[in-house]
PDB file of C-alpha atoms and ligand atoms in Angstrom:
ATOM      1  CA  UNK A  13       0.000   0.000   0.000  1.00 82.00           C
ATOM      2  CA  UNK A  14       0.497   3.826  -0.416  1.00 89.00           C
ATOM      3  CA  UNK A  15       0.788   5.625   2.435  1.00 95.00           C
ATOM      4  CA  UNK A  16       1.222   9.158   3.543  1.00 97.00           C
ATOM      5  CA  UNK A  17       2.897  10.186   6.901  1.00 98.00           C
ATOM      6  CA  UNK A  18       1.736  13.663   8.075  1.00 98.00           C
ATOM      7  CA  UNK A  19       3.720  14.135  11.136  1.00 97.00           C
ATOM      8  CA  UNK A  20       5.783  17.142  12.404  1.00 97.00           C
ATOM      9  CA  UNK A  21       7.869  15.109  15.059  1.00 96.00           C
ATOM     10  CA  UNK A  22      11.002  14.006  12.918  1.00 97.00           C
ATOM     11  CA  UNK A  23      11.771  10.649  14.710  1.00 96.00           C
ATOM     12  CA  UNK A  24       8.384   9.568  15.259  1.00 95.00           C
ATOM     13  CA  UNK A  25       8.035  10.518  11.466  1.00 97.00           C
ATOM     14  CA  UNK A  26      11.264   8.545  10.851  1.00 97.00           C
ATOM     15  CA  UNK A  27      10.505   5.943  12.836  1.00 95.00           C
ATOM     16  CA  UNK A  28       6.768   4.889  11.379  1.00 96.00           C
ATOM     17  CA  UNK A  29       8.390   5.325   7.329  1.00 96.00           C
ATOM     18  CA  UNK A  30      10.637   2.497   8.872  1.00 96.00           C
ATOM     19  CA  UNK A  31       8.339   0.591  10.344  1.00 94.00           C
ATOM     20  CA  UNK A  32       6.227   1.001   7.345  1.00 94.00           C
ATOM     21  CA  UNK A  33       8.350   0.041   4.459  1.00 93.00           C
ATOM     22  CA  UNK A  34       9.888  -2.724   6.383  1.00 92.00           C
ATOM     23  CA  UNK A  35       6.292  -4.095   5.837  1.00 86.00           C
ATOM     24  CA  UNK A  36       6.291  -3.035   2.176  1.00 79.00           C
ATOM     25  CA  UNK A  37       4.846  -0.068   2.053  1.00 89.00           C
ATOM     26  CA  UNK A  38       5.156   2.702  -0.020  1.00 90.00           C
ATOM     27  CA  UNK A  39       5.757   5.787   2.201  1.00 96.00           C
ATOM     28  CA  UNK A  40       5.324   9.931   1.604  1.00 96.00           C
ATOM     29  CA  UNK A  41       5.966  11.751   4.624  1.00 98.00           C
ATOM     30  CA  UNK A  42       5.263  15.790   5.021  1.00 98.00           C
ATOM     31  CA  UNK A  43       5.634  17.538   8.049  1.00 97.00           C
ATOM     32  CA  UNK A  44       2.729  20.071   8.560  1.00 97.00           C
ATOM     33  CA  UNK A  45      -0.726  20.032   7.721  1.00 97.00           C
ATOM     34  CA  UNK A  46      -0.842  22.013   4.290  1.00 97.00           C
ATOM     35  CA  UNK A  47       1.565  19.649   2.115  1.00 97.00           C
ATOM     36  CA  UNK A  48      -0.622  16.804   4.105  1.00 98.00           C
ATOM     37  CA  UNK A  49      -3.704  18.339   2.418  1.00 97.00           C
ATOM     38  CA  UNK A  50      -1.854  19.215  -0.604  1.00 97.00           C
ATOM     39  CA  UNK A  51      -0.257  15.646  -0.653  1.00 96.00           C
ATOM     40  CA  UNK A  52      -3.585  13.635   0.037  1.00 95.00           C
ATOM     41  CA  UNK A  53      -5.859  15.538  -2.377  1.00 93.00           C
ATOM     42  CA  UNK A  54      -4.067  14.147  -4.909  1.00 90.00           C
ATOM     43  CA  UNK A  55      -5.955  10.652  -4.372  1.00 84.00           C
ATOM     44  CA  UNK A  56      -2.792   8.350  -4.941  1.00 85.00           C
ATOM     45  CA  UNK A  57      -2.823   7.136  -1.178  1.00 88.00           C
ATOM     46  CA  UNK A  58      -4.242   3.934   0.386  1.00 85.00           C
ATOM     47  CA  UNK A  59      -4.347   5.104   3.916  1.00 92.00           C
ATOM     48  CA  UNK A  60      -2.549   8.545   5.899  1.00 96.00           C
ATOM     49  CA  UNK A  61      -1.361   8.659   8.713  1.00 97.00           C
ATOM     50  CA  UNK A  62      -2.552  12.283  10.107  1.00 97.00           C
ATOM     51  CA  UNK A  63      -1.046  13.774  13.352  1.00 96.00           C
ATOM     52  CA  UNK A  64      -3.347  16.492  15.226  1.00 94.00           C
ATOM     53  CA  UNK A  65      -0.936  18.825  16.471  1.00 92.00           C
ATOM     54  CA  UNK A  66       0.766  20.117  13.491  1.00 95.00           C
ATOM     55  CA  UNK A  67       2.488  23.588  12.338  1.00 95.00           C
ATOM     56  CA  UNK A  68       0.333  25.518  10.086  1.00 92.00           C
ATOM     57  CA  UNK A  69      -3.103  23.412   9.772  1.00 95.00           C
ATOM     58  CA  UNK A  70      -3.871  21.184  12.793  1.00 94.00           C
ATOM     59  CA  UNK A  71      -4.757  17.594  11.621  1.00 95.00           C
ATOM     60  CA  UNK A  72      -8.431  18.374  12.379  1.00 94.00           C
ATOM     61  CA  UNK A  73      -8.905  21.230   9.727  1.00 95.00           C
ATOM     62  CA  UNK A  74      -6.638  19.062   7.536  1.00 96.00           C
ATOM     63  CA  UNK A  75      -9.041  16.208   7.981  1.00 94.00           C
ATOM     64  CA  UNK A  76     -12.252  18.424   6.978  1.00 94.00           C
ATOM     65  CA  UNK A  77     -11.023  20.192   4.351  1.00 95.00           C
ATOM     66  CA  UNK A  78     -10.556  16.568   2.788  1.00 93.00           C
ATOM     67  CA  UNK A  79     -13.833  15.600   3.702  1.00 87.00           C
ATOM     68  CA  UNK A  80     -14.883  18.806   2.365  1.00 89.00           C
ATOM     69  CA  UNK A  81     -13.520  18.267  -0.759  1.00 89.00           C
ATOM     70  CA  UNK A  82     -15.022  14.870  -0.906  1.00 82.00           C
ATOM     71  CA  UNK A  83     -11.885  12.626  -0.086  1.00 83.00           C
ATOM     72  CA  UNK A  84     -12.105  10.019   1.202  1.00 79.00           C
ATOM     73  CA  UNK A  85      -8.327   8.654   2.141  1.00 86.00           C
ATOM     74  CA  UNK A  86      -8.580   6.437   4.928  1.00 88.00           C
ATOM     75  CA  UNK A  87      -7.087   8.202   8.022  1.00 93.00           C
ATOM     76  CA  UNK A  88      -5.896   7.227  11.584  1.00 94.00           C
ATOM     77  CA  UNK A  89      -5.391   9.830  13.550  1.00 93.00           C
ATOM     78  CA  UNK A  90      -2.637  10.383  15.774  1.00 93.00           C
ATOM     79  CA  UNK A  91      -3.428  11.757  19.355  1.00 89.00           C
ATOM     80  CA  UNK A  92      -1.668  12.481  22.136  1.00 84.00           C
ATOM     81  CA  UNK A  93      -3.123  11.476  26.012  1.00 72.00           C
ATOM     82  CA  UNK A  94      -3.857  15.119  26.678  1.00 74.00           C
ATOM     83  CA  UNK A  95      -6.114  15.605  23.322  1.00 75.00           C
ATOM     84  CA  UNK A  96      -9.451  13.662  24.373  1.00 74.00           C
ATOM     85  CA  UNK A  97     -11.412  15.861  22.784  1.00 80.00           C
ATOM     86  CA  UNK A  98      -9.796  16.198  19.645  1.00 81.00           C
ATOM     87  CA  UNK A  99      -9.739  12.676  19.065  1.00 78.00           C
ATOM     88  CA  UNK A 100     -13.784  12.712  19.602  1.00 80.00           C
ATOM     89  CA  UNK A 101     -13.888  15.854  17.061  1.00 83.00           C
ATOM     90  CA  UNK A 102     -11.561  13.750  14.745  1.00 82.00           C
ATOM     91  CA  UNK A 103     -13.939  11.128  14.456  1.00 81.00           C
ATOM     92  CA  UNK A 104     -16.963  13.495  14.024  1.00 82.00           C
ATOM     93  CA  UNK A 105     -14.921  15.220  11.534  1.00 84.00           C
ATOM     94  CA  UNK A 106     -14.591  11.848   9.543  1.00 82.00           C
ATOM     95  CA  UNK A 107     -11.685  10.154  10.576  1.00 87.00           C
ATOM     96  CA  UNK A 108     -11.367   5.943  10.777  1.00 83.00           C
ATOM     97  CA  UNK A 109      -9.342   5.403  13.786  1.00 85.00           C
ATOM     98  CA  UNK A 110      -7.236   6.877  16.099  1.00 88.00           C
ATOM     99  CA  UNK A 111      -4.223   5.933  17.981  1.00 90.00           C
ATOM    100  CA  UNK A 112      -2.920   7.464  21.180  1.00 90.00           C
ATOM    101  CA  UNK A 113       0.838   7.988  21.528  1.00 89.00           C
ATOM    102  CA  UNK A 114       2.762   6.284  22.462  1.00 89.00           C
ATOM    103  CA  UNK A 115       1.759   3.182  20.658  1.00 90.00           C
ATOM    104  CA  UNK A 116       2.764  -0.489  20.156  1.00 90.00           C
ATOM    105  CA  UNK A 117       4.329  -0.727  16.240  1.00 88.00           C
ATOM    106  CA  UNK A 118       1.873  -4.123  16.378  1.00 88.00           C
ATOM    107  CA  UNK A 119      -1.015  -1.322  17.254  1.00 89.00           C
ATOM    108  CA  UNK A 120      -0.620   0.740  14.307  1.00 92.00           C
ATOM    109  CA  UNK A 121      -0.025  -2.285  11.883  1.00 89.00           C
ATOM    110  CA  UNK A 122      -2.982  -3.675  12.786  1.00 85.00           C
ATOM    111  CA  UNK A 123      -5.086  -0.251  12.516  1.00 87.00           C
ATOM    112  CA  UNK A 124      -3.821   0.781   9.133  1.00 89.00           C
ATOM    113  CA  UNK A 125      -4.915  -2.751   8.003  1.00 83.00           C
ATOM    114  CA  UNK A 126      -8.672  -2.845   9.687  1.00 80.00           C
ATOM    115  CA  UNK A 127      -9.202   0.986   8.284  1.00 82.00           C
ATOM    116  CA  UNK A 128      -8.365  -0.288   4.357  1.00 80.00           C
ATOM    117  CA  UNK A 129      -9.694  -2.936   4.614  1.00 70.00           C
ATOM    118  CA  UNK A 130     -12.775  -3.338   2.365  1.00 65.00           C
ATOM    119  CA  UNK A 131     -14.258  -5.814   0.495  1.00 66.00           C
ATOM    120  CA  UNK A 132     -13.855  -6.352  -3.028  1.00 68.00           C
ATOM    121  CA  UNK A 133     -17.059  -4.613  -5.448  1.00 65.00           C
ATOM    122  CA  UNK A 134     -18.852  -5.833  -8.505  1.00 66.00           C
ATOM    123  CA  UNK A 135     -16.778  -4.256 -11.850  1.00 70.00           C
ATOM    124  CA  UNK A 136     -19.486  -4.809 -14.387  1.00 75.00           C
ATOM    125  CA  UNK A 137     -20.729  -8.415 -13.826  1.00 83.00           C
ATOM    126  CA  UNK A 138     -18.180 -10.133 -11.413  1.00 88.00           C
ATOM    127  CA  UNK A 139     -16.502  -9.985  -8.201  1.00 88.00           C
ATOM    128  CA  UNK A 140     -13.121 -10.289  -8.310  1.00 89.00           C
ATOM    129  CA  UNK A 141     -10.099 -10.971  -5.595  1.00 90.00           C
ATOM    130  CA  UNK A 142      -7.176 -12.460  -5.385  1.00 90.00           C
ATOM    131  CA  UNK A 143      -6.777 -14.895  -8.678  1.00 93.00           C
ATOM    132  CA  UNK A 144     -10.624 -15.718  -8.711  1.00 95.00           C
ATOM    133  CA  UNK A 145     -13.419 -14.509 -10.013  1.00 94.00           C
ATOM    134  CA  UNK A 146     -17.685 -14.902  -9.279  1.00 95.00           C
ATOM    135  CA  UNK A 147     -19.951 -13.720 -12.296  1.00 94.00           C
ATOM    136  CA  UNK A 148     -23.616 -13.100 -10.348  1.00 89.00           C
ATOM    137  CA  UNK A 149     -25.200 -13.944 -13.764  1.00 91.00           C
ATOM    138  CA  UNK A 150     -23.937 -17.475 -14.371  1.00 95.00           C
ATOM    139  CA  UNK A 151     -23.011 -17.955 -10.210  1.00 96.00           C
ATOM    140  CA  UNK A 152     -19.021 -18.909 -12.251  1.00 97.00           C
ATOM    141  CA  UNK A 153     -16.583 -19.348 -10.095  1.00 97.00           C
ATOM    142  CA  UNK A 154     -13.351 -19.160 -11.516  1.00 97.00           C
ATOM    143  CA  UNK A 155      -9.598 -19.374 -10.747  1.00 95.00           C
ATOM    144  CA  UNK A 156      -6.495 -20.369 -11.400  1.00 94.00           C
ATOM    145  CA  UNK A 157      -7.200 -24.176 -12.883  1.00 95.00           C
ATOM    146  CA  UNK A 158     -10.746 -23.764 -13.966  1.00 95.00           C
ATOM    147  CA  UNK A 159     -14.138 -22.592 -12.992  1.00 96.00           C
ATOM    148  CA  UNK A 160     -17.329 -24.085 -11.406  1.00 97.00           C
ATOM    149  CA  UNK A 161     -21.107 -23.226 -10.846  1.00 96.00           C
ATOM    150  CA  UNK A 162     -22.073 -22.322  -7.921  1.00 96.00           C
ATOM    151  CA  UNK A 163     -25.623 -23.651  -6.263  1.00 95.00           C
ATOM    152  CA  UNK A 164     -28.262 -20.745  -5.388  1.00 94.00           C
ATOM    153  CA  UNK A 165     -27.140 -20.829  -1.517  1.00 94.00           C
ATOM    154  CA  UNK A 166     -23.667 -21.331  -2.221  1.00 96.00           C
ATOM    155  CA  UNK A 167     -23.246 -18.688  -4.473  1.00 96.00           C
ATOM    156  CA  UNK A 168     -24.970 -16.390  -1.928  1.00 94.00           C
ATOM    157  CA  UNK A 169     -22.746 -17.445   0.646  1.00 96.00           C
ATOM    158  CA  UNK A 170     -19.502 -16.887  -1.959  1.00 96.00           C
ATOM    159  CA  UNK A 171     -20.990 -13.120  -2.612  1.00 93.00           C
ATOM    160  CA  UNK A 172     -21.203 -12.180   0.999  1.00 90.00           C
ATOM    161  CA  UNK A 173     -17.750 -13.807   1.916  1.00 93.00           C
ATOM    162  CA  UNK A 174     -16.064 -11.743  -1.362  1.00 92.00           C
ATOM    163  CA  UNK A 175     -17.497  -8.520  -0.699  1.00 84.00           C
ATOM    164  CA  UNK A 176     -16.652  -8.526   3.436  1.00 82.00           C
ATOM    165  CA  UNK A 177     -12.762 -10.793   2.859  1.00 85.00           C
ATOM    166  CA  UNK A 178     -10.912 -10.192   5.521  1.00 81.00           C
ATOM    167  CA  UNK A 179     -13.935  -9.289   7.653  1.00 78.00           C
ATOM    168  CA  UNK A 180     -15.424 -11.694  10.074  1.00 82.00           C
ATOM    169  CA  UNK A 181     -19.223 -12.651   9.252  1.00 85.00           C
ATOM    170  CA  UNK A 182     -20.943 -14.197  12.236  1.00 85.00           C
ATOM    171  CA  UNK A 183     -22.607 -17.642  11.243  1.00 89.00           C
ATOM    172  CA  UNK A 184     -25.951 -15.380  11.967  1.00 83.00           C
ATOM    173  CA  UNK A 185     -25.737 -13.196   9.440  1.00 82.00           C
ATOM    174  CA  UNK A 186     -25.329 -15.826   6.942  1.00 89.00           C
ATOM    175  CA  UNK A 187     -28.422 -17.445   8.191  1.00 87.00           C
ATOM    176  CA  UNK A 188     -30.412 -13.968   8.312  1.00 80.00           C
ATOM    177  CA  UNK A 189     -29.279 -12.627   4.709  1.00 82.00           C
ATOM    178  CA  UNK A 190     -29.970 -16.141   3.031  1.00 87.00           C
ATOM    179  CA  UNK A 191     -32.485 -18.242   4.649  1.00 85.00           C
ATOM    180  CA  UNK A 192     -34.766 -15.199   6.668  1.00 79.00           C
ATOM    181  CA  UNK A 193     -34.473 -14.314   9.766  1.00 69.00           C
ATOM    182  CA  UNK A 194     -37.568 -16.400  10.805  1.00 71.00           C
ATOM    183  CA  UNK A 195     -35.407 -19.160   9.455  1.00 73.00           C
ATOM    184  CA  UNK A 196     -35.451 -22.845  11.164  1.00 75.00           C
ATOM    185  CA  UNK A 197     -32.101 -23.505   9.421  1.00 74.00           C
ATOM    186  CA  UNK A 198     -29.105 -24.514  12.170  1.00 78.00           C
ATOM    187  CA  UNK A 199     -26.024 -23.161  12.123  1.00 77.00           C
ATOM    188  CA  UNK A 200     -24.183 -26.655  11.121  1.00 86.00           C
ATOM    189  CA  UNK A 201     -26.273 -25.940   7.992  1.00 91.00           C
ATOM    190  CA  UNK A 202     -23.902 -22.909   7.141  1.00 92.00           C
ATOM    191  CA  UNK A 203     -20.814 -25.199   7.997  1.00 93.00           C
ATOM    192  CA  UNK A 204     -22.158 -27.358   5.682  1.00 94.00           C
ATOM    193  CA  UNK A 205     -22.175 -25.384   2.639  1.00 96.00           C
ATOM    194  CA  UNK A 206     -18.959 -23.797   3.932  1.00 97.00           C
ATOM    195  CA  UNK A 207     -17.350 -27.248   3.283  1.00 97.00           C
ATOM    196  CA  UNK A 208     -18.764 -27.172   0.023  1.00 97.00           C
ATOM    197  CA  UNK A 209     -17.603 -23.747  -1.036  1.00 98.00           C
ATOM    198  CA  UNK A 210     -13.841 -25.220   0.108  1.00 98.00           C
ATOM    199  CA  UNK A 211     -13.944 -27.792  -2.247  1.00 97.00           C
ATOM    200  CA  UNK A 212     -14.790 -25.545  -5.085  1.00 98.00           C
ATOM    201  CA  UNK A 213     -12.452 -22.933  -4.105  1.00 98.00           C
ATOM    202  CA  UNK A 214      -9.828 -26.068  -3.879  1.00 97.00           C
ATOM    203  CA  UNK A 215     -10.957 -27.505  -7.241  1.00 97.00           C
ATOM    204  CA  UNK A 216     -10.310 -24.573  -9.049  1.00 97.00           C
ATOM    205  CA  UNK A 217      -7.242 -23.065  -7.935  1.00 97.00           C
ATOM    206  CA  UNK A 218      -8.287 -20.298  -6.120  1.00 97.00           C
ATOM    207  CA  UNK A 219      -5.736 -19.033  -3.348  1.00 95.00           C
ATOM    208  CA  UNK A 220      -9.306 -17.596  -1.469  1.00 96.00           C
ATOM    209  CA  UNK A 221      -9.742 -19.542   1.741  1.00 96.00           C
ATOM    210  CA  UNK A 222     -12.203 -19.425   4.218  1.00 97.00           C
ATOM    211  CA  UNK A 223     -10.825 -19.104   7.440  1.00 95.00           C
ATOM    212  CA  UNK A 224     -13.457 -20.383  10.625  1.00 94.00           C
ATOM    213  CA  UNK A 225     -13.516 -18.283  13.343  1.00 87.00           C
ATOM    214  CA  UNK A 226     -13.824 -20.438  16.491  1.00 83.00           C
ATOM    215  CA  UNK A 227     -17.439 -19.964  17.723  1.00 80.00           C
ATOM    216  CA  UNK A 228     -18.746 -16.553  15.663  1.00 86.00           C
ATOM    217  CA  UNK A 229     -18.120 -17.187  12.024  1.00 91.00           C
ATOM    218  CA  UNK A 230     -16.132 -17.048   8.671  1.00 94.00           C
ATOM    219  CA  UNK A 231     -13.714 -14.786   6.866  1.00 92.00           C
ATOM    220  CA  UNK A 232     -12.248 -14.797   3.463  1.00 94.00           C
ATOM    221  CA  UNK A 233      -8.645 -14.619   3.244  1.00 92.00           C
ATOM    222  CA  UNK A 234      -7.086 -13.523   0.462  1.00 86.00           C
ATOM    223  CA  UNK A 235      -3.042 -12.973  -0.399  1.00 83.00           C
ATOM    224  CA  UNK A 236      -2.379  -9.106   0.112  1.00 68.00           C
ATOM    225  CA  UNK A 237      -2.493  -7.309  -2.666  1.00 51.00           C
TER     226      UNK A 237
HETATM  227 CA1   CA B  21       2.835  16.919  16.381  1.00 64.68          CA
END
């Protein structure tokens, strides 16, 4: 991923673009809040990293002049202790996350990952992510070594997983969204056609795997991209 470090403190700025590219990212860092506007309007970024307390433009007025101007950057806010109520106008002002300083690298890694996260969209008639593909007119799933059709349920099950990966989907939402919420059906039923969807995402080469969450539900895995 892109990212853009907006941070005035030099060795914290440093020390993230380290910490960052060490787990292959592309970095930009700027050190006060107008060449972090100037920087993020131009759309190229995955995620920025946006400090409050900045020379010039505070992160805040950064942050809604972006908004503003309808971007839409994913941004995690960097707070210190003392700046409760920033943080609470940050998120009103339309920011992801926030972390307080100091913070745990871990912390951060795992933020910047939950805010980009997002599921993958239709592009014309198919879902796409990592090598494979679902069409929603012919319920195709394809990959790598070939493709296979997809029952009614288990397509439905295929379209929620691809368009939440990475996102865990409680067993009950399955059951609402595709047999009713006044539904009989168990939840083995869903672990059921899980199985199935396995073997067809086996069959054909996909490197999608569904990944059960002990007690709660499923989530697609896919390689990072
Ligand atoms: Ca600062």
């Amino acid at each position: 991923m892109k990212i853009l470090i907006v941070e005035d403190e030099r060795q914290l700025s440093d020390a993230l673009a380290a910490l960052l590219k060490q787990n292959l990212h592309e970095i930009d860092a700027v050190y006060d809040g107008q060449s972090g506007e100037d920087y993020a309007l131009s759309g190229i970024y995955d995620a920025m990293i946006l400090d409050i307390m900045l020379p010039g433009k505070n992160g805040i007025e950064v942050l809604r002049s972006l908004r503003g101007q309808g971007n839409s950057t994913p941004v995690l806010l960097l707070t210190a202790k003392s700046e409760v109520n920033d943080k609470i106008k940050g998120l009103d002002t339309g920011a992801d996350d926030y972390l307080t300083k100091p913070f745990a690298t871990g912390e951060l890694l795992a933020r910047l990952r939950a805010i980009t996260r997002r599921g993958s969209e239709f592009v014309g008639d198919a879902l796409q992510l990592g090598n494979t593909e679902l069409d929603k007119n012919t319920h195709e799933l394809s990959g790598k070594t070939g493709s296979v059709k997809l029952a009614s349920k288990e397509y439905q099950i295929m379209e929620m997983l691809m368009q939440n990966s990475r996102q865990i989907i409680p067993k009950e939402r399955f059951i609402e969204k595709i047999w009713g919420f006044d539904s009989e059906a168990e939840y083995n039923i869903i672990e059921v056609y899980i199985s199935f969807v396995r073997k067809k995402l086996t069959a054909i080469g996909s490197d999608l795997q569904i990944k059960a969450v002990r007690n709660t539900g499923y989530s697609l895995e896919a390689p990072e991209c």
